[in-house]
Coordinates of N, CA, C and O in Angstrom, one line a residue:
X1 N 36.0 57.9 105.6 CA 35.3 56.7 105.8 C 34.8 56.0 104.6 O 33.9 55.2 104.7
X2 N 35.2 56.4 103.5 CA 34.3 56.2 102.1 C 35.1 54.8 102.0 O 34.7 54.3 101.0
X3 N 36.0 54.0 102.7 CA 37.2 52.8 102.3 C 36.2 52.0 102.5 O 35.9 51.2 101.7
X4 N 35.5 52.0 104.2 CA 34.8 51.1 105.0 C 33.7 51.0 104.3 O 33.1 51.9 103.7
X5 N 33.2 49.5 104.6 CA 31.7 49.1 104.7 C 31.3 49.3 105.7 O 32.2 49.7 106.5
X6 N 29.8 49.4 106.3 CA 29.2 49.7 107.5 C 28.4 48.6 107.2 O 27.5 48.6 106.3
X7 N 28.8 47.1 108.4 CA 27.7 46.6 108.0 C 26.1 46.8 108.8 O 25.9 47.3 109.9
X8 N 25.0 46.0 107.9 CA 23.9 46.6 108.5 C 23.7 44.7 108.7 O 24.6 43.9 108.8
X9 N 22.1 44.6 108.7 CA 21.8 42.9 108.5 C 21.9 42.5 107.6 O 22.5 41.4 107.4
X10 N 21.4 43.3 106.5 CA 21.7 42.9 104.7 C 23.1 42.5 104.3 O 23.5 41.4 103.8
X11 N 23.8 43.5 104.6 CA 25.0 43.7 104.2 C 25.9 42.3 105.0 O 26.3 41.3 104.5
X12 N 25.8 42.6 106.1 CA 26.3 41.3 106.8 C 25.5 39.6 106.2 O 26.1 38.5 106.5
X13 N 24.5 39.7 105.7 CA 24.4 38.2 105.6 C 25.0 38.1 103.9 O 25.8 37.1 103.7
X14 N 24.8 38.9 102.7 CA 25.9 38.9 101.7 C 27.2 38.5 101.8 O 27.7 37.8 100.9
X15 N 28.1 39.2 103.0 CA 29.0 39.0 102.9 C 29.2 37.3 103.5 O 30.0 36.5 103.2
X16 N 28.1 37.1 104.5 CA 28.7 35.6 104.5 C 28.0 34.5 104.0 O 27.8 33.4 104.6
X17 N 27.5 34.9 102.3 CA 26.9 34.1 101.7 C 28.5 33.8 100.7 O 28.9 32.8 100.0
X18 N 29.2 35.1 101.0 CA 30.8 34.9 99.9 C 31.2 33.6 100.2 O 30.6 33.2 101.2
X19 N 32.1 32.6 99.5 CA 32.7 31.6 100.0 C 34.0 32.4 99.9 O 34.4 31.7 98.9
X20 N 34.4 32.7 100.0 CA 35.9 33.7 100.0 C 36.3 33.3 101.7 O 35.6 33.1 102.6
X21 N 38.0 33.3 101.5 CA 38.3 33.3 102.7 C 38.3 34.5 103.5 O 38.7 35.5 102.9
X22 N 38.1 34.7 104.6 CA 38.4 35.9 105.8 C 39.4 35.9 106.4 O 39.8 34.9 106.9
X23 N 40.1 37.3 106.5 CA 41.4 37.8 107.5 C 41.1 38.8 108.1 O 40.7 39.8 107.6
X24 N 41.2 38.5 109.3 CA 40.8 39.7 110.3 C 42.1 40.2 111.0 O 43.1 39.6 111.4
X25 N 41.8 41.6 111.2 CA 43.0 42.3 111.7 C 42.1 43.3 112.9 O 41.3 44.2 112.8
X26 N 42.8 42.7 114.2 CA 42.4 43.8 115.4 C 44.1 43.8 116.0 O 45.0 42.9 115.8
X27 N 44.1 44.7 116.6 CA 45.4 44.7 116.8 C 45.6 46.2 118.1 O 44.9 47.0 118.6
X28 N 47.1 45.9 118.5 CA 47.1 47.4 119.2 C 46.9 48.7 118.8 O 47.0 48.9 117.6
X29 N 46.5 49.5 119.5 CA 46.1 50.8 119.8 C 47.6 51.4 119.2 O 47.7 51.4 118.0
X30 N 48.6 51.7 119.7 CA 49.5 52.4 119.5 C 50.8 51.6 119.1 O 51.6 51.1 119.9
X31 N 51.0 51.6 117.7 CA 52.2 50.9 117.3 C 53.5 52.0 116.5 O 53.2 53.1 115.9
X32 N 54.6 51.5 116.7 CA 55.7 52.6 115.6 C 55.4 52.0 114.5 O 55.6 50.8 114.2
X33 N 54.9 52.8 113.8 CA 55.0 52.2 112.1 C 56.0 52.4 111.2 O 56.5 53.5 111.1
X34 N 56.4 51.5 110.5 CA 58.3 51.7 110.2 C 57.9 51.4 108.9 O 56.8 50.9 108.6
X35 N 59.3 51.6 108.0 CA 59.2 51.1 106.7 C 58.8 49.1 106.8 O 58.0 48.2 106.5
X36 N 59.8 49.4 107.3 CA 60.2 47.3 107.8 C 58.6 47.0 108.3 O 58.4 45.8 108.2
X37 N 57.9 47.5 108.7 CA 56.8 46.9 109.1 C 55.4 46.7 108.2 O 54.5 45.9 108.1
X38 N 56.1 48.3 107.0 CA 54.7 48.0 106.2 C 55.4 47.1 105.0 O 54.9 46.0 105.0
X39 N 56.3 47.2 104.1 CA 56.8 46.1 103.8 C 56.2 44.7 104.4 O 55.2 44.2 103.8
X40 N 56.9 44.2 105.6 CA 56.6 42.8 105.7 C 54.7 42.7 105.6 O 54.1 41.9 104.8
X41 N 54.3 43.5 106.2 CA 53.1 43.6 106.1 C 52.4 43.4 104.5 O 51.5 42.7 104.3
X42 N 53.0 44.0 103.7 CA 52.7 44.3 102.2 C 52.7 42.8 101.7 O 51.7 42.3 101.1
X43 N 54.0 42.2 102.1 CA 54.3 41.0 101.6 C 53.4 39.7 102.1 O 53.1 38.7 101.4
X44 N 53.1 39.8 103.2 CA 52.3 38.9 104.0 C 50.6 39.2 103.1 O 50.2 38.1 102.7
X45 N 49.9 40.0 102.9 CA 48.7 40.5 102.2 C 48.3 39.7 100.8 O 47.4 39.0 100.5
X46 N 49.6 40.1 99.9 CA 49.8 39.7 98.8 C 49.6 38.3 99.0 O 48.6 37.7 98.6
X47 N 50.6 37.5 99.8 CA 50.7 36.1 99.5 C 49.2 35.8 100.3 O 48.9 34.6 100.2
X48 N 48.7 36.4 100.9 CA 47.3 35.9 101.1 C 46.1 36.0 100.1 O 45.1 35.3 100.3
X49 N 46.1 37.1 99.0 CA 45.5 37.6 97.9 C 46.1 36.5 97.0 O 45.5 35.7 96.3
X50 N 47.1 36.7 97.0 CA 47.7 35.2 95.4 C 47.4 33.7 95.8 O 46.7 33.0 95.1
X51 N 47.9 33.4 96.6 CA 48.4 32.1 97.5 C 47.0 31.4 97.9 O 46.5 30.4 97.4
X52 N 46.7 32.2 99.0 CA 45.4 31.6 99.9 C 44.0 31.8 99.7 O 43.1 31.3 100.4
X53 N 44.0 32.9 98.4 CA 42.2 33.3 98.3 C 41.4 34.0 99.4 O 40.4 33.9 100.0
X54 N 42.3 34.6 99.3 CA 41.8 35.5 100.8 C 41.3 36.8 99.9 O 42.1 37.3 99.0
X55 N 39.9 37.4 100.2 CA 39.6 38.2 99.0 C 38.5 39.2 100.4 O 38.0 40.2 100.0
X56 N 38.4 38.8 101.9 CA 37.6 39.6 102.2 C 38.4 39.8 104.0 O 38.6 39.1 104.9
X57 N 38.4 41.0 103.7 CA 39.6 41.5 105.0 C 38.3 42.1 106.3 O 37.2 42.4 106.0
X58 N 38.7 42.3 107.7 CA 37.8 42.9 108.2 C 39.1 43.2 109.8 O 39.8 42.5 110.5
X59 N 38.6 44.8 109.5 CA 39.3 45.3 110.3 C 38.8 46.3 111.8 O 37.8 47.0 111.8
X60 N 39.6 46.2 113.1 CA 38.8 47.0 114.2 C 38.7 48.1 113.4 O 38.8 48.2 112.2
X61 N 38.4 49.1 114.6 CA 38.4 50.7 114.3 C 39.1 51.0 115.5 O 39.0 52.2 115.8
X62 N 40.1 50.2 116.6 CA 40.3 51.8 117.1 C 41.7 51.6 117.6 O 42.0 51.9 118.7
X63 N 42.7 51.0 116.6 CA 43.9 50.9 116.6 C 44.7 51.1 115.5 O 44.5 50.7 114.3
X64 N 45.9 51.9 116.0 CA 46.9 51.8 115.2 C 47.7 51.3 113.8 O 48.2 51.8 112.8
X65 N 47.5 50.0 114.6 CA 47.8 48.4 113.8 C 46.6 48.6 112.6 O 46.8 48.8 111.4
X66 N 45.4 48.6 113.2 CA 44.0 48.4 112.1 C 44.4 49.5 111.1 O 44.9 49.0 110.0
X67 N 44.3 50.6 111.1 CA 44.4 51.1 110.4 C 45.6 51.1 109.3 O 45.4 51.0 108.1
X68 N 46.8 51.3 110.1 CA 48.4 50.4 108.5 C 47.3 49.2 108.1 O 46.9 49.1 107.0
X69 N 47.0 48.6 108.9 CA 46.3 47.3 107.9 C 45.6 47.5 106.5 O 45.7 47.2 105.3
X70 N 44.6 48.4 107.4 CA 43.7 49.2 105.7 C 44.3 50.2 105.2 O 43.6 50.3 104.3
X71 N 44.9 50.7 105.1 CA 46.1 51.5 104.3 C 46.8 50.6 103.2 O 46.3 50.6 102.1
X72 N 47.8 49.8 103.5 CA 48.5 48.7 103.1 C 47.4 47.8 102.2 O 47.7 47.7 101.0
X73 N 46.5 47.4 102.4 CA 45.4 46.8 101.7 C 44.6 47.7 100.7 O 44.4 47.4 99.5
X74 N 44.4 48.6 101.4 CA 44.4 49.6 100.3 C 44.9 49.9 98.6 O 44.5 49.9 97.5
X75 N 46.1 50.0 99.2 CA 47.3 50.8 98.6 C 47.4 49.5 97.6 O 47.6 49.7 96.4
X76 N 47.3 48.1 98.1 CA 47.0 47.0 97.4 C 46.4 47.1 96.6 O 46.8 47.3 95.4
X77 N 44.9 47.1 96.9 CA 43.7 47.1 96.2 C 43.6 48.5 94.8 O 42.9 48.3 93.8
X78 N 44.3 49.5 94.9 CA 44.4 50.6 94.2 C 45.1 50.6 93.6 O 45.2 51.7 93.1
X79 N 46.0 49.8 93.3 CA 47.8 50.2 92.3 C 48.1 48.7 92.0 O 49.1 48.6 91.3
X80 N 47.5 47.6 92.4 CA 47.9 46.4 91.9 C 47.1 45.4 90.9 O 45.9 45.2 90.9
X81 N 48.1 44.8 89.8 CA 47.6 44.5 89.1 C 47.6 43.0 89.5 O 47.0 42.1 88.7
X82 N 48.1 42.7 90.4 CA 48.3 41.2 90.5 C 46.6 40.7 90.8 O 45.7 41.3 91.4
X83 N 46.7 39.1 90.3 CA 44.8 38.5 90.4 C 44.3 38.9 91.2 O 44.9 39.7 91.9
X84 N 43.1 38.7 91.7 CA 42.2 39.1 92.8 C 42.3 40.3 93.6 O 41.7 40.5 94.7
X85 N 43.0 41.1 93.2 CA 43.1 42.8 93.5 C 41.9 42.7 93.3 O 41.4 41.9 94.1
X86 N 41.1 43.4 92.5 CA 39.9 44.0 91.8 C 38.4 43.2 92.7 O 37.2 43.7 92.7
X87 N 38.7 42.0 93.4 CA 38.0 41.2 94.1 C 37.6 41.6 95.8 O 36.6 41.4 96.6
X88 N 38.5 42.2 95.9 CA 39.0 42.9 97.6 C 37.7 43.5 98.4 O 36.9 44.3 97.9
X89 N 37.6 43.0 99.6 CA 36.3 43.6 100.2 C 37.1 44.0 101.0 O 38.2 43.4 101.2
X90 N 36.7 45.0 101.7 CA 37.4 45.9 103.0 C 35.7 46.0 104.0 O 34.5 46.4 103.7
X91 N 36.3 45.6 105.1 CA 35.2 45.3 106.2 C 35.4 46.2 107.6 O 36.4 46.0 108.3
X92 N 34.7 47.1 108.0 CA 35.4 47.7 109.0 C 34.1 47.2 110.1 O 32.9 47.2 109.8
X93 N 34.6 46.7 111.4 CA 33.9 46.2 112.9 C 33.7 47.5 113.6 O 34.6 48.2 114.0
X94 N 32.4 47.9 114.0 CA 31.9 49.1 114.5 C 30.8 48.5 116.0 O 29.6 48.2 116.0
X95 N 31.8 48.7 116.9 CA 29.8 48.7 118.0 C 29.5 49.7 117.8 O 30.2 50.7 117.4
X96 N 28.1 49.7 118.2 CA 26.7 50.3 117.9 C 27.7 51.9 118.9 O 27.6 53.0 118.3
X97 N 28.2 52.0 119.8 CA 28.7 53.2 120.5 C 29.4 54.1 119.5 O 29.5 55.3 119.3
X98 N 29.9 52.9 118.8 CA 30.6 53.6 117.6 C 30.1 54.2 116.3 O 30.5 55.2 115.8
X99 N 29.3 53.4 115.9 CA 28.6 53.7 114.7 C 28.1 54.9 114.6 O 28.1 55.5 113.5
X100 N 27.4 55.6 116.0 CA 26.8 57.0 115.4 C 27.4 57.9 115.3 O 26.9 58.6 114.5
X101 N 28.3 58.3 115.8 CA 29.6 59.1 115.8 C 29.4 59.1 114.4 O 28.7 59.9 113.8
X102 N 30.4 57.7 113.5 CA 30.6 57.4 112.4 C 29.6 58.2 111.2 O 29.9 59.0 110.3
X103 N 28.3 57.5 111.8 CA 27.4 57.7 110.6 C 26.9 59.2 110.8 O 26.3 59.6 109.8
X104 N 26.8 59.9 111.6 CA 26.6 61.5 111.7 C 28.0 62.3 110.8 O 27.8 63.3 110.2
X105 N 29.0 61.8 110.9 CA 30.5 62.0 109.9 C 30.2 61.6 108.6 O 30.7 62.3 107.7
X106 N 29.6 60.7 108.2 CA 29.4 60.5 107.2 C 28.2 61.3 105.9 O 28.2 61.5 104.7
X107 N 27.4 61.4 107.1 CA 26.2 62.3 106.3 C 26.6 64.2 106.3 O 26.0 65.1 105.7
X108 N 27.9 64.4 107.1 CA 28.6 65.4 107.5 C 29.2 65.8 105.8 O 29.0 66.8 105.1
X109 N 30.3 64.2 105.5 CA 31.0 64.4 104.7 C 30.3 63.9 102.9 O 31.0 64.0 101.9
X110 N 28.6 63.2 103.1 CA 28.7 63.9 102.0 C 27.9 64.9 101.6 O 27.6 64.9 100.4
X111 N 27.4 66.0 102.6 CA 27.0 67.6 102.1 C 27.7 68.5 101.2 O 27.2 69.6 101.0

């Protein structure tokens, strides 16, 4: 969970004080994930990091799809030197059902 933000009120009104563009990814629960998919995937990210100024991503939590998304973006954000890499916000969407689960995992993982 160390990829994700958790936003709170703070955190949430910063991020939309950014003028940066937003890409949101919710998607299905169960997808085949293939080479061909993270590729196009790969390529579609980039040209929104180069191209469109897309610098702040925000992903579900309880699908398949979301997750290659933050992987992929990731894997971006960590090994690429191309511009606005180094810029990259990763945003994860939590209801509150969800959140405590999360944040008892979290104080789990850093003991």
């Amino acid at each position: 969970m160390k990829n994700f933000i958790i936003l709170d009120d703070e955190k949430e009104s910063e991020l939309l004080k950014m003028k940066n563009i937003t890409c949101c990814f919710f998607g299905h629960r169960k997808i085949t994930v293939t080479e061909g998919l993270k590729k196009r995937l790969r390529t579609i990210l980039k040209d929104l990091i180069e191209n469109k100024g897309v610098r702040r991503f925000i992903f579900g939590s309880r699908s398949d799809f979301d997750a290659l998304c933050h992987t992929v973006l990731t894997e971006i954000k960590n090994t690429s030197e191309m511009a606005g890499s180094e810029q990259i916000v990763r945003v994860v969407y939590l209801t509150k059902s969800e959140y405590a689960p999360l944040e008892k995992d979290r104080k789990r993982d850093e003991k």
